[in-house]
PDB file of C-alpha atoms in Angstrom:
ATOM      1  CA  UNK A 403     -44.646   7.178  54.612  1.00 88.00           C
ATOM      2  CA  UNK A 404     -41.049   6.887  53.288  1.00 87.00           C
ATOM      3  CA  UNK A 405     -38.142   5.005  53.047  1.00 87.00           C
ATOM      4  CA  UNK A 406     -34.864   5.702  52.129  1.00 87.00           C
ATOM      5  CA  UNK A 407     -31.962   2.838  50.905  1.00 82.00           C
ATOM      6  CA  UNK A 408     -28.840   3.501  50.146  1.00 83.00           C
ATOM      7  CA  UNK A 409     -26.625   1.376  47.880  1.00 78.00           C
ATOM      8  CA  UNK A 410     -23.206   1.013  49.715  1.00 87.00           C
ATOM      9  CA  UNK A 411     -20.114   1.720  47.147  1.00 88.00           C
ATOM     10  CA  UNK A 412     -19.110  -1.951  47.103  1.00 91.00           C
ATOM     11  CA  UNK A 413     -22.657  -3.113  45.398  1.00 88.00           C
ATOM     12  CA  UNK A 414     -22.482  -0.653  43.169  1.00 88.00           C
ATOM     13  CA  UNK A 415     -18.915  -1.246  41.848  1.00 93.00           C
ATOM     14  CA  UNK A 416     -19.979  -4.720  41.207  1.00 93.00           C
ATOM     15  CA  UNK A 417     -23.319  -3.537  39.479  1.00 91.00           C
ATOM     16  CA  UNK A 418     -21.441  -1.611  37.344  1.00 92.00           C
ATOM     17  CA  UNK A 419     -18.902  -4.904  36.536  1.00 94.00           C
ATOM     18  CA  UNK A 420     -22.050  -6.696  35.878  1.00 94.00           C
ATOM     19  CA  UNK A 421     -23.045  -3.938  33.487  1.00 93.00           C
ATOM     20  CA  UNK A 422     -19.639  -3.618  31.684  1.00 92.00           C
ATOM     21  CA  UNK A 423     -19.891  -7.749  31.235  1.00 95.00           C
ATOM     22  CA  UNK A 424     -23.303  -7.886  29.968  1.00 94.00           C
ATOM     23  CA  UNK A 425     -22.434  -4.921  27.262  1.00 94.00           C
ATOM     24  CA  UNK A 426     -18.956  -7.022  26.315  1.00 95.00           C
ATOM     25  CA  UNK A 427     -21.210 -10.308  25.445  1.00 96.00           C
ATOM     26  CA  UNK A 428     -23.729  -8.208  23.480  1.00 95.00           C
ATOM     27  CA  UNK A 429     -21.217  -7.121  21.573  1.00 96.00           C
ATOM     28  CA  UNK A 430     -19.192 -10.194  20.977  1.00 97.00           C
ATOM     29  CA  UNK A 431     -22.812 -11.605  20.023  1.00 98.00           C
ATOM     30  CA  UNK A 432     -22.930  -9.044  17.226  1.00 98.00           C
ATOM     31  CA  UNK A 433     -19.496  -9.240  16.107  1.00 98.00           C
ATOM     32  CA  UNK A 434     -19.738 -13.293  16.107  1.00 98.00           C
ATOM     33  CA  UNK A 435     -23.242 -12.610  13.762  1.00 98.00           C
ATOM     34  CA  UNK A 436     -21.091 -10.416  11.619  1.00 98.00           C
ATOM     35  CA  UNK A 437     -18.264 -12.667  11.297  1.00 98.00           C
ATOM     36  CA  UNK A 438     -20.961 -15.335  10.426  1.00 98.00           C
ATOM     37  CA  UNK A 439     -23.047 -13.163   7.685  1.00 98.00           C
ATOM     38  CA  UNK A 440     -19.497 -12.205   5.574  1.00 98.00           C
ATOM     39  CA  UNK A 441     -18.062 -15.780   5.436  1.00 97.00           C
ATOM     40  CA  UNK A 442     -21.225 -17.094   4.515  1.00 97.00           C
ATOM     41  CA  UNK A 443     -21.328 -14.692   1.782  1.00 96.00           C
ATOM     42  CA  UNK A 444     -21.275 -14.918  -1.835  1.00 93.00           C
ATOM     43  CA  UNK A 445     -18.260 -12.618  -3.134  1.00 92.00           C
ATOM     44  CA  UNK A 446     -18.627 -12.137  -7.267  1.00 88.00           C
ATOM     45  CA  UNK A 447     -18.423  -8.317  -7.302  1.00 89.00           C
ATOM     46  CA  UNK A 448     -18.736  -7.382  -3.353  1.00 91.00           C
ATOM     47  CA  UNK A 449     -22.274  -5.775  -3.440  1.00 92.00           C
ATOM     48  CA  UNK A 450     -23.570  -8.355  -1.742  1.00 94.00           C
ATOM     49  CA  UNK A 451     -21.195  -8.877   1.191  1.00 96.00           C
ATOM     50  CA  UNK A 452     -20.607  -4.944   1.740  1.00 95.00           C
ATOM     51  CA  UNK A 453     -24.464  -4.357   1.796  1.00 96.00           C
ATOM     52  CA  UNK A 454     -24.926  -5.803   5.398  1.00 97.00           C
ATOM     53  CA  UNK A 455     -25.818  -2.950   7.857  1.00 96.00           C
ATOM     54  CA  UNK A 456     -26.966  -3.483  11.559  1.00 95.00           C
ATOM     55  CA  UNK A 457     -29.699  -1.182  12.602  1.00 91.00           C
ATOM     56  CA  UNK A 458     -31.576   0.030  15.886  1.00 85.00           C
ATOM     57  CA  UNK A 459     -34.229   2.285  14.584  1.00 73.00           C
ATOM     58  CA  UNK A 460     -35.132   4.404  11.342  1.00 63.00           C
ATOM     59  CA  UNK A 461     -31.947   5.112   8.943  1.00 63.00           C
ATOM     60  CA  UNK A 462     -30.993   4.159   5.488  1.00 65.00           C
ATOM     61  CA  UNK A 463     -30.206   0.272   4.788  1.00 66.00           C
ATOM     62  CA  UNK A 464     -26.480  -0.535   3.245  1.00 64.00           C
ATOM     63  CA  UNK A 465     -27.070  -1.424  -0.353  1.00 62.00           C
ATOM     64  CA  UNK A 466     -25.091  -1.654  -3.009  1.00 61.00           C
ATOM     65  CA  UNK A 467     -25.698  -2.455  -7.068  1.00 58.00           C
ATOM     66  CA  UNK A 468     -23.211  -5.141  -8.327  1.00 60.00           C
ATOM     67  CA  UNK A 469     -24.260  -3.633 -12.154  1.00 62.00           C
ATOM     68  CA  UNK A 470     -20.440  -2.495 -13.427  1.00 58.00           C
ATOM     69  CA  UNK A 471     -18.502  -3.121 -10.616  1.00 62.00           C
ATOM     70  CA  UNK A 472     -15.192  -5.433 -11.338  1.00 59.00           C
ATOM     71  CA  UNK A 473     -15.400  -9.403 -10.176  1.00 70.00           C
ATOM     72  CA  UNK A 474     -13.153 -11.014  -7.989  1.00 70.00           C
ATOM     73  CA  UNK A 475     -10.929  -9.282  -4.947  1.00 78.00           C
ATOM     74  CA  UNK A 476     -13.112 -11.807  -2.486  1.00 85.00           C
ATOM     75  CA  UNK A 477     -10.705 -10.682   0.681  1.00 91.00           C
ATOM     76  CA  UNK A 478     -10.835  -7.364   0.487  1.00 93.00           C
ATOM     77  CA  UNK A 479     -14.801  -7.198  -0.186  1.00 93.00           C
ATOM     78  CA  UNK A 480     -15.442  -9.480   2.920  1.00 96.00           C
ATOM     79  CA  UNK A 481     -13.186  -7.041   5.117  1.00 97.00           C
ATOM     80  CA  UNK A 482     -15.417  -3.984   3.820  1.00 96.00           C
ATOM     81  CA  UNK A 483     -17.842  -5.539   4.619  1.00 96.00           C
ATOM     82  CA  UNK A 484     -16.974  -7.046   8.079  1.00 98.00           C
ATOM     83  CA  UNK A 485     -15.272  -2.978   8.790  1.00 97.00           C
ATOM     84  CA  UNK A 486     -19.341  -1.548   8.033  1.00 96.00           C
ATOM     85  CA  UNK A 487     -21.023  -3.686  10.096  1.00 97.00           C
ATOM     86  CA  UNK A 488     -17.732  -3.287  12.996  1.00 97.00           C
ATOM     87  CA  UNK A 489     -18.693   0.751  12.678  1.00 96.00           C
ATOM     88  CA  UNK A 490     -22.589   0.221  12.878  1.00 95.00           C
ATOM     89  CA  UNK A 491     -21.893  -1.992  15.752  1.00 96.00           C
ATOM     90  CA  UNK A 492     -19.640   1.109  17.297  1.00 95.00           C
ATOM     91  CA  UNK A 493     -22.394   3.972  16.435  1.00 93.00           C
ATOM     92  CA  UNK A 494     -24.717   2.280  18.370  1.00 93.00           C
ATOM     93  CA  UNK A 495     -25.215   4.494  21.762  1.00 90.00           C
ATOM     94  CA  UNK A 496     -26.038   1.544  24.362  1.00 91.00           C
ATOM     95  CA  UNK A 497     -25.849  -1.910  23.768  1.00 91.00           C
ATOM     96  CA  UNK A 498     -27.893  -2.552  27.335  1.00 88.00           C
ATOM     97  CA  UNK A 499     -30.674   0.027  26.275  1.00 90.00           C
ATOM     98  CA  UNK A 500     -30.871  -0.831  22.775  1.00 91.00           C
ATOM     99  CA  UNK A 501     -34.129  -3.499  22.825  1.00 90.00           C
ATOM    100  CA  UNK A 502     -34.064  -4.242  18.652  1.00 92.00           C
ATOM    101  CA  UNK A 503     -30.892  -4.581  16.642  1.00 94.00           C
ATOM    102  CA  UNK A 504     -31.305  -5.617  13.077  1.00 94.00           C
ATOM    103  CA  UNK A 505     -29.226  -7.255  10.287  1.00 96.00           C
ATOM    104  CA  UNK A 506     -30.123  -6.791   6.809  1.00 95.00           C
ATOM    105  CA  UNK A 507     -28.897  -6.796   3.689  1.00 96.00           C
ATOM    106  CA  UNK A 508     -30.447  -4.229   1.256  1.00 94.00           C
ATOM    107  CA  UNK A 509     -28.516  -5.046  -1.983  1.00 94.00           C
ATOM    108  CA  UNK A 510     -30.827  -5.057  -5.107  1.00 92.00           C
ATOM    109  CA  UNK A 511     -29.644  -9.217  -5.518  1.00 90.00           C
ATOM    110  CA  UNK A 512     -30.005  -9.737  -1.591  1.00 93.00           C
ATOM    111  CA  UNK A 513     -33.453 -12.319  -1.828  1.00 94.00           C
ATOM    112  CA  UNK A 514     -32.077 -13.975  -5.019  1.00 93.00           C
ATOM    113  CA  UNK A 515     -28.848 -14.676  -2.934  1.00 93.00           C
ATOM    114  CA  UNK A 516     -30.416 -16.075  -0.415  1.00 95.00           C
ATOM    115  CA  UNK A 517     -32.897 -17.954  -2.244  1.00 95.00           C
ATOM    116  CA  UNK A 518     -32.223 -18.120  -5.483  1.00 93.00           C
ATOM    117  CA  UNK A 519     -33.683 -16.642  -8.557  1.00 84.00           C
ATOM    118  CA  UNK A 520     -34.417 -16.577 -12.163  1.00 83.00           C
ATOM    119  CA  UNK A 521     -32.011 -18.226 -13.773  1.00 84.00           C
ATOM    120  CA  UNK A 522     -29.588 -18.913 -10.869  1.00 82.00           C
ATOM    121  CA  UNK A 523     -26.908 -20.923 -12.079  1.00 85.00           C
ATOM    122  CA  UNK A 524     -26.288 -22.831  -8.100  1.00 87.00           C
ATOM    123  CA  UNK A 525     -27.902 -23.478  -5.394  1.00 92.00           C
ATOM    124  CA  UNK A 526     -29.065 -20.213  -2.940  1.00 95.00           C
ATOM    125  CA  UNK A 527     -27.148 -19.469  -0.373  1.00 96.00           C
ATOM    126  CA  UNK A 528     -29.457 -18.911   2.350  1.00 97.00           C
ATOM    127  CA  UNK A 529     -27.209 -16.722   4.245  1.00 97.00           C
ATOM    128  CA  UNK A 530     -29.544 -15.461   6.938  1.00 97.00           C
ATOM    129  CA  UNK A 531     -31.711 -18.809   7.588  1.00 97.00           C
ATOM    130  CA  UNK A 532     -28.099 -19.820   8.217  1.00 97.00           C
ATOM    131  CA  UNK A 533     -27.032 -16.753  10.407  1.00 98.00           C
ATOM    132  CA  UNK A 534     -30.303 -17.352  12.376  1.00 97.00           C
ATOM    133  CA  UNK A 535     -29.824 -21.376  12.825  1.00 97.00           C
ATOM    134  CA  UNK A 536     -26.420 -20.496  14.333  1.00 97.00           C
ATOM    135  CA  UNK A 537     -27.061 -17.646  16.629  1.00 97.00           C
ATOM    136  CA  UNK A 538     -30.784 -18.473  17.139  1.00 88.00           C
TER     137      UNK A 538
END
C-alpha cells in the first residue's frame, strides 16, 4: 500500500521563507556571541582577543602567544578579532544542519584570563561565564 502527497508550490515557498529566517537568527545569534566575547575582552597585546575561533567539528583552535608582540592598538586587535570569528561564522556550510558550534579561545593565557592566575595583578575577567550568562 502507497500513498503519494504532493507539496503544492505555495507551501513550499513559505517553507523555504521559514528556512531562510531560521538560518538569519542563527546567525545573528553567533554574530551577537561574537560581538559579546571581543568587548568583553582583555586587549594588552591582542593574543587574547584574536584567539577566539568558532568551530563545528575537528580543525585547529585560533591561538595566539602574546610573548613579543607590541602592547596597546586595543581597536584594531578587537576588529581582528571580531573579522576571524565573522569568517569562521561564513565557512560554516549550514547553519540549519550544523547541530554543535563552539567558541573557544586557545591562546596560551586564555584560563588565566578568564580566571585569573599566578600573580594576576586584577581581577579575572571571566569572559565566557559572561558570554554564557548573556546568551544562555
Amino acid at each position: 500500500m502507497k500513498t503519494e502527497l504532493k507539496v503544492m508550490p505555495s507551501l513550499q515557498r513559505k517553507i523555504d521563507g521559514l528556512k531562510a529566517l531560521a538560518e538569519q537568527q542563527v546567525e545573528r545569534k553567533l554574530v551577537d556571541i561574537a560581538q559579546t566575547a571581543v568587548n568583553l575582552s582583555p586587549v594588552y597585546t591582542g593574543a587574547y582577543v584574536t584567539s577566539f575561533s568558532f568551530s563545528v567539528g575537528a580543525g585547529r583552535p585560533r591561538g595566539k602567544s602574546s610573548k613579543n608582540k607590541p602592547k596597546g592598538n586595543d581597536r584594531a586587535m578587537r576588529q581582528k578579532g571580531m573579522d576571524n570569528l565573522m569568517e569562521d561564522i561564513a565557512k560554516i556550510p549550514s547553519l540549519l544542519d550544523t547541530t554543535s558550534i563552539v567558541l573557544r579561545n586557545n591562546s596560551p593565557h586564555a584560563v588565566a584570563v578568564e580566571y585569573g592566575g599566578k600573580n594576576w595583578i586584577r581581577p579575572p575577567y571571566f569572559v565566557f561565564t559572561q558570554v554564557r550568562n548573556i546568551h544562555g
